[in-house]
Amino acid sequence: MLGSFGSSSSQSHSHPHHHDEQESTDHHHDDHQRRRFIAAAAAATATTTITATITPVIQIRQLLISCAELISRSDFSAANRLLNILSANSSPFGDSTERLVHQFTRALSLRLNRYISSSTTNHFLTPVTSINETAPADSSSSSSSSLSSLALLQSSYLSLNQVTPFIRFTQLTANQAILEAINGNQQAIHIVDFDINHGVQWPPLMQALADRYPAPTLRITGTGNDLDTLRRTGDRLAKFAHSLGLRFQFHPLYIASNRDHDEDPSIISSIVLLPDETLAINCVFYLHRLLKDREKLRVFLHRVKSMNPKIVTIAEREANHNHPLFLQRFVEALDYYTAVFDSLEATLPPGSRERMTVEQVWFGREILDIVAIEGEKRKERHERFRSWEVMLRSCGFSNVALSPFALSQAKLLLRLHYPSEGYQLRVLSNSFLLGWQNQPLFSISSWR
């Protein structure tokens, strides 16, 4: 099997392998096919320079970057030839490199087609339709397709939560920070969760609160743009709280999907605060959506600060996918998702249906957005922790150190449920970074 082009060292897989002899034969065949592919790609465009001494995997990475460069220079003909070769030699069912190339080729194809969509004479690749870009035929079919896309996205989120440590790590650490900030004397707790989704973060925290004596009351305000999901989330949490004997209220804050609520700081004024409650704010994978307008983000953060929360928990991807230059953004995304796909390859069996769903739907959607979308429609504007640190401090927040117990708990999560030496946990400015090999992927921090 072809190695991945993001790892600095080899990583043993947890799933079974073929016999050594068969593996050697398959590897030789794959390597031969890959070299033929690279030779064809080199011939396809004179602008792509390939050095014979570097490995095929690095060459493939360079081909993707070269294709992005060609599109940046508006050399659409050469880019199209390279895309056709990349597309023919990638697969959503191959090894991690082939699957990653498939996703980036789709995204580059969509970007290319948008540049030349007005042309009717050139035979370019068929544009790729992303989850949020369903072409409307009529109102009923468009509505049905949107519902189907939403269900698929929600299913992929649940799969992501099950098969990777990324969401569980951030939510577990955020919960611990909230629990440590709320002492036993505080009998009324209010958590505001921006983009609560299915609310899978909260049952462990509810269990911990129910074990306290006397148990406090808990109120959760959850925001979202799908009313049905909000209602079902509230019902599930209410039933779970009832089973624990925990006094609980859920307040859904529905924002219509046709309103650009992600960059509207005024949603905070819709949150009901009560004088005797201890407030915690949860922003897990949320704030990057506001980065399209930094001034509105600052207004949002200042309003959060004015609510006087006891703790604010923030989790984000540890990457700069918000660079204004497309090529810089592309290379950053390529390195980042190489590590993500490598981690999935190393920790899940080859035929894992959940892995395919996560790669093709969840991460595929992110890659499409970062690579193919420009302007205000681009949502996945990730930035690194250092950038968030500067922003938060400038808005009056101070960092609250995550505890040694939280660190031990995160390490235990990785050891018990994701036993691979590839995952790495490090502490940076009292905050935690989770990565694969030498590539940081996610950060979690707490603020006041």
Tab-separated table of C-alpha atoms in Angstrom:
chain	number	residue	atom	x	y	z
A	1	MET	CA	0.000	0.000	0.000
A	2	LEU	CA	1.276	3.428	-0.884
A	3	GLY	CA	2.509	5.455	2.039
A	4	SER	CA	0.989	8.789	2.935
A	5	PHE	CA	2.678	12.067	2.114
A	6	GLY	CA	2.237	13.814	5.449
A	7	SER	CA	3.859	11.494	7.967
A	8	SER	CA	7.412	11.959	9.061
A	9	SER	CA	7.705	8.375	10.216
A	10	SER	CA	6.088	5.081	9.438
A	11	GLN	CA	2.986	4.163	11.399
A	12	SER	CA	1.860	0.623	12.068
A	13	HIS	CA	-1.832	0.053	11.351
A	14	SER	CA	-4.174	-1.413	13.884
A	15	HIS	CA	-6.186	-3.343	11.294
A	16	PRO	CA	-5.089	-6.756	9.834
A	17	HIS	CA	-2.778	-6.888	6.806
A	18	HIS	CA	-2.417	-9.363	3.978
A	19	HIS	CA	0.407	-11.916	4.023
A	20	ASP	CA	3.814	-10.326	3.492
A	21	GLU	CA	4.362	-11.924	0.078
A	22	GLN	CA	1.034	-10.717	-1.295
A	23	GLU	CA	1.583	-7.276	0.246
A	24	SER	CA	4.973	-6.994	-1.417
A	25	THR	CA	3.492	-7.949	-4.798
A	26	ASP	CA	0.614	-5.486	-4.416
A	27	HIS	CA	2.972	-2.721	-3.352
A	28	HIS	CA	5.206	-3.338	-6.368
A	29	HIS	CA	2.197	-3.256	-8.670
A	30	ASP	CA	0.798	-0.094	-7.057
A	31	ASP	CA	4.188	1.590	-7.182
A	32	HIS	CA	4.591	0.702	-10.867
A	33	GLN	CA	1.135	2.066	-11.664
A	34	ARG	CA	1.823	5.230	-9.675
A	35	ARG	CA	5.097	5.853	-11.524
A	36	ARG	CA	3.316	5.437	-14.857
A	37	PHE	CA	0.702	7.928	-13.675
A	38	ILE	CA	3.382	10.468	-12.710
A	39	ALA	CA	5.133	10.059	-16.031
A	40	ALA	CA	1.856	10.727	-17.844
A	41	ALA	CA	1.198	13.755	-15.665
A	42	ALA	CA	4.634	15.146	-16.425
A	43	ALA	CA	3.921	14.872	-20.107
A	44	ALA	CA	0.498	16.474	-19.704
A	45	THR	CA	1.851	19.889	-18.870
A	46	ALA	CA	5.229	21.412	-19.475
A	47	THR	CA	4.763	23.750	-16.517
A	48	THR	CA	4.925	20.881	-14.038
A	49	THR	CA	8.505	20.060	-13.127
A	50	ILE	CA	9.136	16.671	-11.491
A	51	THR	CA	12.455	15.539	-10.096
A	52	ALA	CA	13.161	11.868	-10.688
A	53	THR	CA	14.982	11.419	-7.384
A	54	ILE	CA	11.998	12.147	-5.105
A	55	THR	CA	9.416	9.561	-4.158
A	56	PRO	CA	6.155	9.030	-6.084
A	57	VAL	CA	4.126	10.130	-3.064
A	58	ILE	CA	5.874	13.505	-2.837
A	59	GLN	CA	5.524	13.830	-6.593
A	60	ILE	CA	1.767	13.369	-6.337
A	61	ARG	CA	1.639	16.076	-3.703
A	62	GLN	CA	3.610	18.337	-6.021
A	63	LEU	CA	1.214	17.571	-8.888
A	64	LEU	CA	-1.727	18.744	-6.787
A	65	ILE	CA	0.130	21.929	-5.867
A	66	SER	CA	1.125	22.438	-9.516
A	67	CYS	CA	-2.506	22.093	-10.548
A	68	ALA	CA	-3.495	24.726	-7.993
A	69	GLU	CA	-0.740	26.984	-9.351
A	70	LEU	CA	-2.024	26.552	-12.907
A	71	ILE	CA	-5.531	27.532	-11.849
A	72	SER	CA	-4.118	30.552	-9.976
A	73	ARG	CA	-2.341	31.622	-13.176
A	74	SER	CA	-5.525	31.044	-15.231
A	75	ASP	CA	-3.791	28.366	-17.314
A	76	PHE	CA	-7.051	26.443	-17.486
A	77	SER	CA	-6.110	24.148	-20.352
A	78	ALA	CA	-3.018	22.759	-18.621
A	79	ALA	CA	-4.858	22.576	-15.301
A	80	ASN	CA	-7.638	20.601	-16.933
A	81	ARG	CA	-5.204	18.069	-18.430
A	82	LEU	CA	-3.595	17.576	-15.042
A	83	LEU	CA	-6.966	17.279	-13.318
A	84	ASN	CA	-8.078	14.578	-15.734
A	85	ILE	CA	-4.980	12.531	-14.948
A	86	LEU	CA	-5.320	13.079	-11.197
A	87	SER	CA	-8.992	12.153	-11.342
A	88	ALA	CA	-8.338	8.968	-13.305
A	89	ASN	CA	-5.698	7.848	-10.832
A	90	SER	CA	-7.475	8.581	-7.553
A	91	SER	CA	-10.249	6.763	-5.797
A	92	PRO	CA	-12.507	7.236	-2.768
A	93	PHE	CA	-11.875	3.539	-2.014
A	94	GLY	CA	-8.078	3.328	-2.305
A	95	ASP	CA	-5.354	3.992	0.258
A	96	SER	CA	-5.205	7.246	2.207
A	97	THR	CA	-3.257	9.036	-0.522
A	98	GLU	CA	-5.653	7.989	-3.280
A	99	ARG	CA	-8.650	9.003	-1.193
A	100	LEU	CA	-7.131	12.360	-0.321
A	101	VAL	CA	-6.196	13.048	-3.958
A	102	HIS	CA	-9.788	12.201	-4.897
A	103	GLN	CA	-11.180	14.834	-2.522
A	104	PHE	CA	-8.731	17.562	-3.558
A	105	THR	CA	-9.225	16.778	-7.235
A	106	ARG	CA	-12.982	17.197	-6.799
A	107	ALA	CA	-12.430	20.547	-5.092
A	108	LEU	CA	-9.973	21.779	-7.740
A	109	SER	CA	-12.353	20.634	-10.458
A	110	LEU	CA	-15.171	22.652	-8.937
A	111	ARG	CA	-12.941	25.709	-8.629
A	112	LEU	CA	-11.826	25.361	-12.249
A	113	ASN	CA	-15.374	24.950	-13.517
A	114	ARG	CA	-16.464	28.077	-11.689
A	115	TYR	CA	-13.766	30.056	-13.455
A	116	ILE	CA	-14.814	28.848	-16.891
A	117	SER	CA	-18.527	28.179	-16.319
A	118	SER	CA	-19.490	30.684	-19.003
A	119	SER	CA	-17.588	28.719	-21.645
A	120	THR	CA	-19.539	26.228	-23.748
A	121	THR	CA	-16.782	25.129	-26.109
A	122	ASN	CA	-14.199	23.695	-23.718
A	123	HIS	CA	-14.700	20.156	-22.428
A	124	PHE	CA	-13.787	20.523	-18.801
A	125	LEU	CA	-14.485	18.130	-15.988
A	126	THR	CA	-18.054	17.946	-14.771
A	127	PRO	CA	-18.510	20.356	-11.871
A	128	VAL	CA	-18.800	18.748	-8.471
A	129	THR	CA	-21.892	19.637	-6.442
A	130	SER	CA	-21.151	20.033	-2.768
A	131	ILE	CA	-23.527	19.350	0.089
A	132	ASN	CA	-24.621	22.947	0.339
A	133	GLU	CA	-24.825	23.540	-3.399
A	134	THR	CA	-27.703	21.434	-4.606
A	135	ALA	CA	-28.960	22.658	-7.926
A	136	PRO	CA	-32.687	23.468	-7.633
A	137	ALA	CA	-34.968	21.889	-10.205
A	138	ASP	CA	-38.202	22.900	-8.503
A	139	SER	CA	-39.165	23.906	-5.009
A	140	SER	CA	-40.267	20.422	-3.897
A	141	SER	CA	-37.222	18.577	-5.243
A	142	SER	CA	-34.920	21.263	-3.877
A	143	SER	CA	-36.481	20.966	-0.429
A	144	SER	CA	-36.245	17.167	-0.519
A	145	SER	CA	-32.626	17.293	-1.616
A	146	SER	CA	-31.753	19.792	1.123
A	147	LEU	CA	-33.318	17.549	3.757
A	148	SER	CA	-31.421	14.552	2.400
A	149	SER	CA	-28.139	16.508	2.425
A	150	LEU	CA	-28.763	17.666	5.995
A	151	ALA	CA	-29.489	14.110	7.145
A	152	LEU	CA	-26.297	12.893	5.462
A	153	LEU	CA	-24.261	15.649	7.099
A	154	GLN	CA	-25.723	14.901	10.524
A	155	SER	CA	-25.012	11.191	10.064
A	156	SER	CA	-21.403	11.939	9.133
A	157	TYR	CA	-21.044	14.104	12.259
A	158	LEU	CA	-22.155	11.224	14.467
A	159	SER	CA	-19.725	8.894	12.655
A	160	LEU	CA	-16.930	11.431	13.139
A	161	ASN	CA	-17.699	11.489	16.851
A	162	GLN	CA	-17.527	7.692	17.024
A	163	VAL	CA	-14.453	6.828	14.967
A	164	THR	CA	-12.083	9.729	15.695
A	165	PRO	CA	-10.945	11.332	18.965
A	166	PHE	CA	-11.252	14.854	17.598
A	167	ILE	CA	-14.729	15.807	18.820
A	168	ARG	CA	-14.632	13.676	21.970
A	169	PHE	CA	-11.260	15.127	22.975
A	170	THR	CA	-12.426	18.732	22.650
A	171	GLN	CA	-15.786	18.140	24.299
A	172	LEU	CA	-14.362	16.100	27.172
A	173	THR	CA	-11.752	18.775	27.898
A	174	ALA	CA	-14.296	21.594	27.600
A	175	ASN	CA	-16.620	19.798	30.019
A	176	GLN	CA	-13.825	19.362	32.540
A	177	ALA	CA	-12.972	23.062	32.329
A	178	ILE	CA	-16.623	23.947	32.945
A	179	LEU	CA	-16.935	21.557	35.899
A	180	GLU	CA	-13.776	22.917	37.516
A	181	ALA	CA	-14.959	26.515	37.048
A	182	ILE	CA	-18.279	25.766	38.742
A	183	ASN	CA	-17.828	24.982	42.414
A	184	GLY	CA	-20.276	23.121	44.606
A	185	ASN	CA	-21.847	26.263	46.057
A	186	GLN	CA	-23.364	27.328	42.724
A	187	GLN	CA	-26.861	25.864	42.527
A	188	ALA	CA	-28.073	27.240	39.193
A	189	ILE	CA	-25.973	26.726	36.063
A	190	HIS	CA	-26.636	28.084	32.589
A	191	ILE	CA	-24.649	26.828	29.583
A	192	VAL	CA	-24.912	28.609	26.243
A	193	ASP	CA	-23.789	26.282	23.461
A	194	PHE	CA	-23.276	27.975	20.112
A	195	ASP	CA	-24.284	25.484	17.411
A	196	ILE	CA	-25.305	22.662	19.746
A	197	ASN	CA	-25.982	20.181	16.923
A	198	HIS	CA	-26.994	16.843	18.526
A	199	GLY	CA	-25.879	17.866	22.007
A	200	VAL	CA	-23.612	14.830	22.409
A	201	GLN	CA	-21.238	16.885	24.539
A	202	TRP	CA	-23.586	17.298	27.473
A	203	PRO	CA	-24.686	13.897	28.904
A	204	PRO	CA	-21.293	13.279	30.631
A	205	LEU	CA	-21.385	16.737	32.205
A	206	MET	CA	-25.011	16.208	33.279
A	207	GLN	CA	-24.004	12.943	34.928
A	208	ALA	CA	-21.202	14.694	36.816
A	209	LEU	CA	-23.552	17.437	38.012
A	210	ALA	CA	-26.175	14.904	39.094
A	211	ASP	CA	-23.551	13.212	41.277
A	212	ARG	CA	-23.008	16.422	43.249
A	213	TYR	CA	-24.893	16.969	46.474
A	214	PRO	CA	-27.017	18.887	46.360
A	215	ALA	CA	-27.316	18.649	42.581
A	216	PRO	CA	-27.664	22.057	40.903
A	217	THR	CA	-30.269	22.994	38.349
A	218	LEU	CA	-29.034	23.092	34.759
A	219	ARG	CA	-30.297	25.208	31.900
A	220	ILE	CA	-28.849	24.869	28.400
A	221	THR	CA	-29.447	27.365	25.604
A	222	GLY	CA	-28.521	25.760	22.297
A	223	THR	CA	-28.326	27.606	18.982
A	224	GLY	CA	-28.874	26.057	15.557
A	225	ASN	CA	-30.469	26.647	12.176
A	226	ASP	CA	-32.484	23.434	11.974
A	227	LEU	CA	-35.563	23.553	14.174
A	228	ASP	CA	-36.245	19.811	14.054
A	229	THR	CA	-32.701	18.972	15.181
A	230	LEU	CA	-32.945	21.510	18.011
A	231	ARG	CA	-36.223	20.022	19.222
A	232	ARG	CA	-34.970	16.454	19.103
A	233	THR	CA	-31.753	17.458	20.876
A	234	GLY	CA	-33.721	19.174	23.628
A	235	ASP	CA	-36.031	16.175	24.036
A	236	ARG	CA	-33.106	13.739	24.331
A	237	LEU	CA	-31.312	15.877	26.887
A	238	ALA	CA	-34.501	16.393	28.897
A	239	LYS	CA	-35.171	12.643	29.005
A	240	PHE	CA	-31.608	11.950	30.086
A	241	ALA	CA	-31.804	14.604	32.812
A	242	HIS	CA	-35.060	13.066	34.048
A	243	SER	CA	-33.400	9.650	34.286
A	244	LEU	CA	-30.713	11.232	36.483
A	245	GLY	CA	-33.137	13.163	38.638
A	246	LEU	CA	-31.464	16.386	37.472
A	247	ARG	CA	-33.575	19.545	37.289
A	248	PHE	CA	-33.140	20.675	33.692
A	249	GLN	CA	-34.424	23.131	31.108
A	250	PHE	CA	-33.527	23.407	27.448
A	251	HIS	CA	-34.004	26.613	25.479
A	252	PRO	CA	-33.586	26.297	21.704
A	253	LEU	CA	-32.393	29.442	19.964
A	254	TYR	CA	-33.472	28.890	16.383
A	255	ILE	CA	-31.920	31.056	13.700
A	256	ALA	CA	-33.542	30.785	10.259
A	257	SER	CA	-31.152	29.283	7.711
A	258	ASN	CA	-31.747	32.180	5.300
A	259	ARG	CA	-30.308	34.579	7.867
A	260	ASP	CA	-26.552	34.886	8.015
A	261	HIS	CA	-26.537	34.331	11.772
A	262	ASP	CA	-22.951	33.128	11.865
A	263	GLU	CA	-21.716	36.695	11.487
A	264	ASP	CA	-24.531	38.468	13.361
A	265	PRO	CA	-23.465	39.364	16.913
A	266	SER	CA	-27.034	40.423	17.761
A	267	ILE	CA	-28.041	36.805	18.438
A	268	ILE	CA	-26.540	37.268	21.910
A	269	SER	CA	-29.334	39.712	22.749
A	270	SER	CA	-31.815	36.843	22.292
A	271	ILE	CA	-30.218	34.845	25.128
A	272	VAL	CA	-32.131	35.059	28.416
A	273	LEU	CA	-29.892	35.479	31.469
A	274	LEU	CA	-31.121	35.041	35.039
A	275	PRO	CA	-29.437	36.814	37.972
A	276	ASP	CA	-28.756	33.775	40.175
A	277	GLU	CA	-27.256	31.570	37.460
A	278	THR	CA	-23.578	30.809	36.882
A	279	LEU	CA	-22.936	31.213	33.162
A	280	ALA	CA	-20.658	29.113	30.923
A	281	ILE	CA	-20.220	29.764	27.194
A	282	ASN	CA	-19.271	26.913	24.859
A	283	CYS	CA	-17.804	27.680	21.411
A	284	VAL	CA	-16.626	24.346	20.019
A	285	PHE	CA	-15.794	24.692	16.294
A	286	TYR	CA	-17.886	27.847	16.032
A	287	LEU	CA	-15.844	31.053	16.099
A	288	HIS	CA	-14.043	30.475	12.773
A	289	ARG	CA	-17.346	31.116	10.988
A	290	LEU	CA	-17.218	34.733	12.121
A	291	LEU	CA	-13.767	35.372	10.670
A	292	LYS	CA	-15.113	36.648	7.365
A	293	ASP	CA	-15.633	39.956	9.216
A	294	ARG	CA	-13.146	40.479	12.029
A	295	GLU	CA	-14.905	43.576	13.289
A	296	LYS	CA	-18.152	41.647	13.772
A	297	LEU	CA	-16.163	38.895	15.477
A	298	ARG	CA	-14.740	41.477	17.883
A	299	VAL	CA	-18.242	42.793	18.579
A	300	PHE	CA	-19.391	39.230	19.240
A	301	LEU	CA	-16.525	38.563	21.650
A	302	HIS	CA	-17.052	41.858	23.476
A	303	ARG	CA	-20.729	40.981	23.940
A	304	VAL	CA	-19.805	37.534	25.235
A	305	LYS	CA	-17.422	39.212	27.675
A	306	SER	CA	-20.183	41.599	28.791
A	307	MET	CA	-22.342	38.606	29.766
A	308	ASN	CA	-19.782	37.969	32.545
A	309	PRO	CA	-19.410	34.224	32.033
A	310	LYS	CA	-17.569	32.170	34.613
A	311	ILE	CA	-15.829	30.272	31.812
A	312	VAL	CA	-15.662	30.319	27.999
A	313	THR	CA	-14.491	27.153	26.237
A	314	ILE	CA	-13.152	27.391	22.694
A	315	ALA	CA	-12.101	24.622	20.303
A	316	GLU	CA	-10.840	25.144	16.757
A	317	ARG	CA	-8.842	23.417	14.047
A	318	GLU	CA	-5.141	24.115	14.356
A	319	ALA	CA	-4.585	25.359	10.809
A	320	ASN	CA	-4.565	28.544	8.761
A	321	HIS	CA	-7.286	27.960	6.174
A	322	ASN	CA	-8.160	31.642	6.132
A	323	HIS	CA	-5.203	32.916	4.124
A	324	PRO	CA	-6.328	35.425	1.456
A	325	LEU	CA	-4.030	33.846	-1.158
A	326	PHE	CA	-5.550	30.688	-2.619
A	327	LEU	CA	-2.254	28.858	-3.153
A	328	GLN	CA	-1.137	29.399	0.454
A	329	ARG	CA	-4.516	28.187	1.672
A	330	PHE	CA	-4.360	25.167	-0.616
A	331	VAL	CA	-0.939	23.977	0.577
A	332	GLU	CA	-1.957	24.455	4.212
A	333	ALA	CA	-5.143	22.450	3.646
A	334	LEU	CA	-3.250	19.720	1.798
A	335	ASP	CA	-0.835	19.213	4.692
A	336	TYR	CA	-3.619	19.370	7.265
A	337	TYR	CA	-5.985	16.868	5.650
A	338	THR	CA	-3.096	14.573	4.733
A	339	ALA	CA	-2.546	14.094	8.461
A	340	VAL	CA	-6.291	13.644	9.067
A	341	PHE	CA	-6.599	10.970	6.370
A	342	ASP	CA	-3.415	9.275	7.621
A	343	SER	CA	-4.905	9.010	11.098
A	344	LEU	CA	-8.078	7.433	9.729
A	345	GLU	CA	-6.019	5.004	7.633
A	346	ALA	CA	-3.978	3.913	10.634
A	347	THR	CA	-6.803	3.456	13.111
A	348	LEU	CA	-9.732	2.067	11.074
A	349	PRO	CA	-10.084	-1.107	8.969
A	350	PRO	CA	-9.871	-0.773	5.166
A	351	GLY	CA	-13.579	-1.393	4.558
A	352	SER	CA	-14.886	0.892	7.296
A	353	ARG	CA	-18.145	2.423	6.161
A	354	GLU	CA	-17.923	5.053	8.882
A	355	ARG	CA	-14.511	6.161	7.649
A	356	MET	CA	-15.822	6.557	4.107
A	357	THR	CA	-18.727	8.650	5.361
A	358	VAL	CA	-16.458	10.867	7.441
A	359	GLU	CA	-13.947	11.365	4.621
A	360	GLN	CA	-16.365	11.878	1.754
A	361	VAL	CA	-19.073	13.861	3.510
A	362	TRP	CA	-17.638	15.686	6.526
A	363	PHE	CA	-14.029	16.306	5.538
A	364	GLY	CA	-14.934	16.337	1.850
A	365	ARG	CA	-17.316	19.223	2.537
A	366	GLU	CA	-14.591	21.129	4.391
A	367	ILE	CA	-12.051	20.579	1.593
A	368	LEU	CA	-14.548	21.755	-1.027
A	369	ASP	CA	-15.231	24.904	0.955
A	370	ILE	CA	-11.565	25.768	1.563
A	371	VAL	CA	-10.383	25.022	-1.986
A	372	ALA	CA	-13.331	25.802	-4.260
A	373	ILE	CA	-15.123	28.682	-2.548
A	374	GLU	CA	-14.051	32.326	-2.502
A	375	GLY	CA	-15.506	35.456	-0.965
A	376	GLU	CA	-18.176	35.660	1.692
A	377	LYS	CA	-19.636	32.219	0.955
A	378	ARG	CA	-16.543	30.467	2.315
A	379	LYS	CA	-17.278	29.186	5.842
A	380	GLU	CA	-14.265	27.087	6.877
A	381	ARG	CA	-11.967	29.943	7.899
A	382	HIS	CA	-9.804	28.099	10.401
A	383	GLU	CA	-6.906	29.856	12.119
A	384	ARG	CA	-4.285	28.640	14.564
A	385	PHE	CA	-4.434	28.932	18.335
A	386	ARG	CA	-1.884	31.762	18.465
A	387	SER	CA	-4.162	33.883	16.292
A	388	TRP	CA	-7.159	33.182	18.535
A	389	GLU	CA	-5.069	33.938	21.590
A	390	VAL	CA	-4.213	37.403	20.295
A	391	MET	CA	-7.826	38.072	19.326
A	392	LEU	CA	-9.261	36.948	22.670
A	393	ARG	CA	-6.750	38.896	24.758
A	394	SER	CA	-7.434	42.035	22.725
A	395	CYS	CA	-11.124	41.648	23.611
A	396	GLY	CA	-10.424	41.501	27.333
A	397	PHE	CA	-10.277	37.742	27.938
A	398	SER	CA	-7.619	36.061	30.050
A	399	ASN	CA	-6.562	32.448	29.611
A	400	VAL	CA	-7.678	29.907	32.220
A	401	ALA	CA	-5.163	27.074	32.443
A	402	LEU	CA	-6.508	23.622	31.687
A	403	SER	CA	-5.776	21.391	34.657
A	404	PRO	CA	-3.341	18.466	35.002
A	405	PHE	CA	-6.401	16.271	35.613
A	406	ALA	CA	-7.884	17.390	32.284
A	407	LEU	CA	-4.603	16.466	30.597
A	408	SER	CA	-4.544	13.016	32.245
A	409	GLN	CA	-8.163	12.504	31.248
A	410	ALA	CA	-7.439	13.374	27.605
A	411	LYS	CA	-4.446	11.013	27.559
A	412	LEU	CA	-6.617	8.248	29.019
A	413	LEU	CA	-9.239	8.816	26.317
A	414	LEU	CA	-6.626	8.369	23.599
A	415	ARG	CA	-5.042	5.337	25.244
A	416	LEU	CA	-8.289	3.461	25.868
A	417	HIS	CA	-10.332	4.285	22.780
A	418	TYR	CA	-7.801	5.306	20.115
A	419	PRO	CA	-4.697	3.187	20.859
A	420	SER	CA	-2.243	4.493	18.293
A	421	GLU	CA	1.156	6.071	18.838
A	422	GLY	CA	0.379	8.467	16.006
A	423	TYR	CA	-1.830	10.724	18.119
A	424	GLN	CA	0.132	13.365	19.994
A	425	LEU	CA	-1.047	15.643	22.773
A	426	ARG	CA	0.886	18.757	23.756
A	427	VAL	CA	0.386	21.779	25.983
A	428	LEU	CA	0.731	25.279	24.561
A	429	SER	CA	0.019	28.408	26.657
A	430	ASN	CA	-2.063	26.438	29.170
A	431	SER	CA	-4.122	24.966	26.339
A	432	PHE	CA	-4.122	21.554	24.638
A	433	LEU	CA	-3.299	20.648	21.048
A	434	LEU	CA	-4.170	17.253	19.574
A	435	GLY	CA	-2.281	16.175	16.462
A	436	TRP	CA	-1.244	13.284	14.291
A	437	GLN	CA	2.494	12.586	14.043
A	438	ASN	CA	4.065	16.059	13.805
A	439	GLN	CA	0.959	17.849	12.500
A	440	PRO	CA	-1.230	19.665	15.084
A	441	LEU	CA	-4.914	19.295	14.197
A	442	PHE	CA	-7.157	20.657	16.972
A	443	SER	CA	-6.848	23.064	19.875
A	444	ILE	CA	-8.950	23.469	23.020
A	445	SER	CA	-8.661	26.323	25.501
A	446	SER	CA	-10.638	28.049	28.232
A	447	TRP	CA	-11.012	31.750	28.980
A	448	ARG	CA	-12.582	34.204	31.391
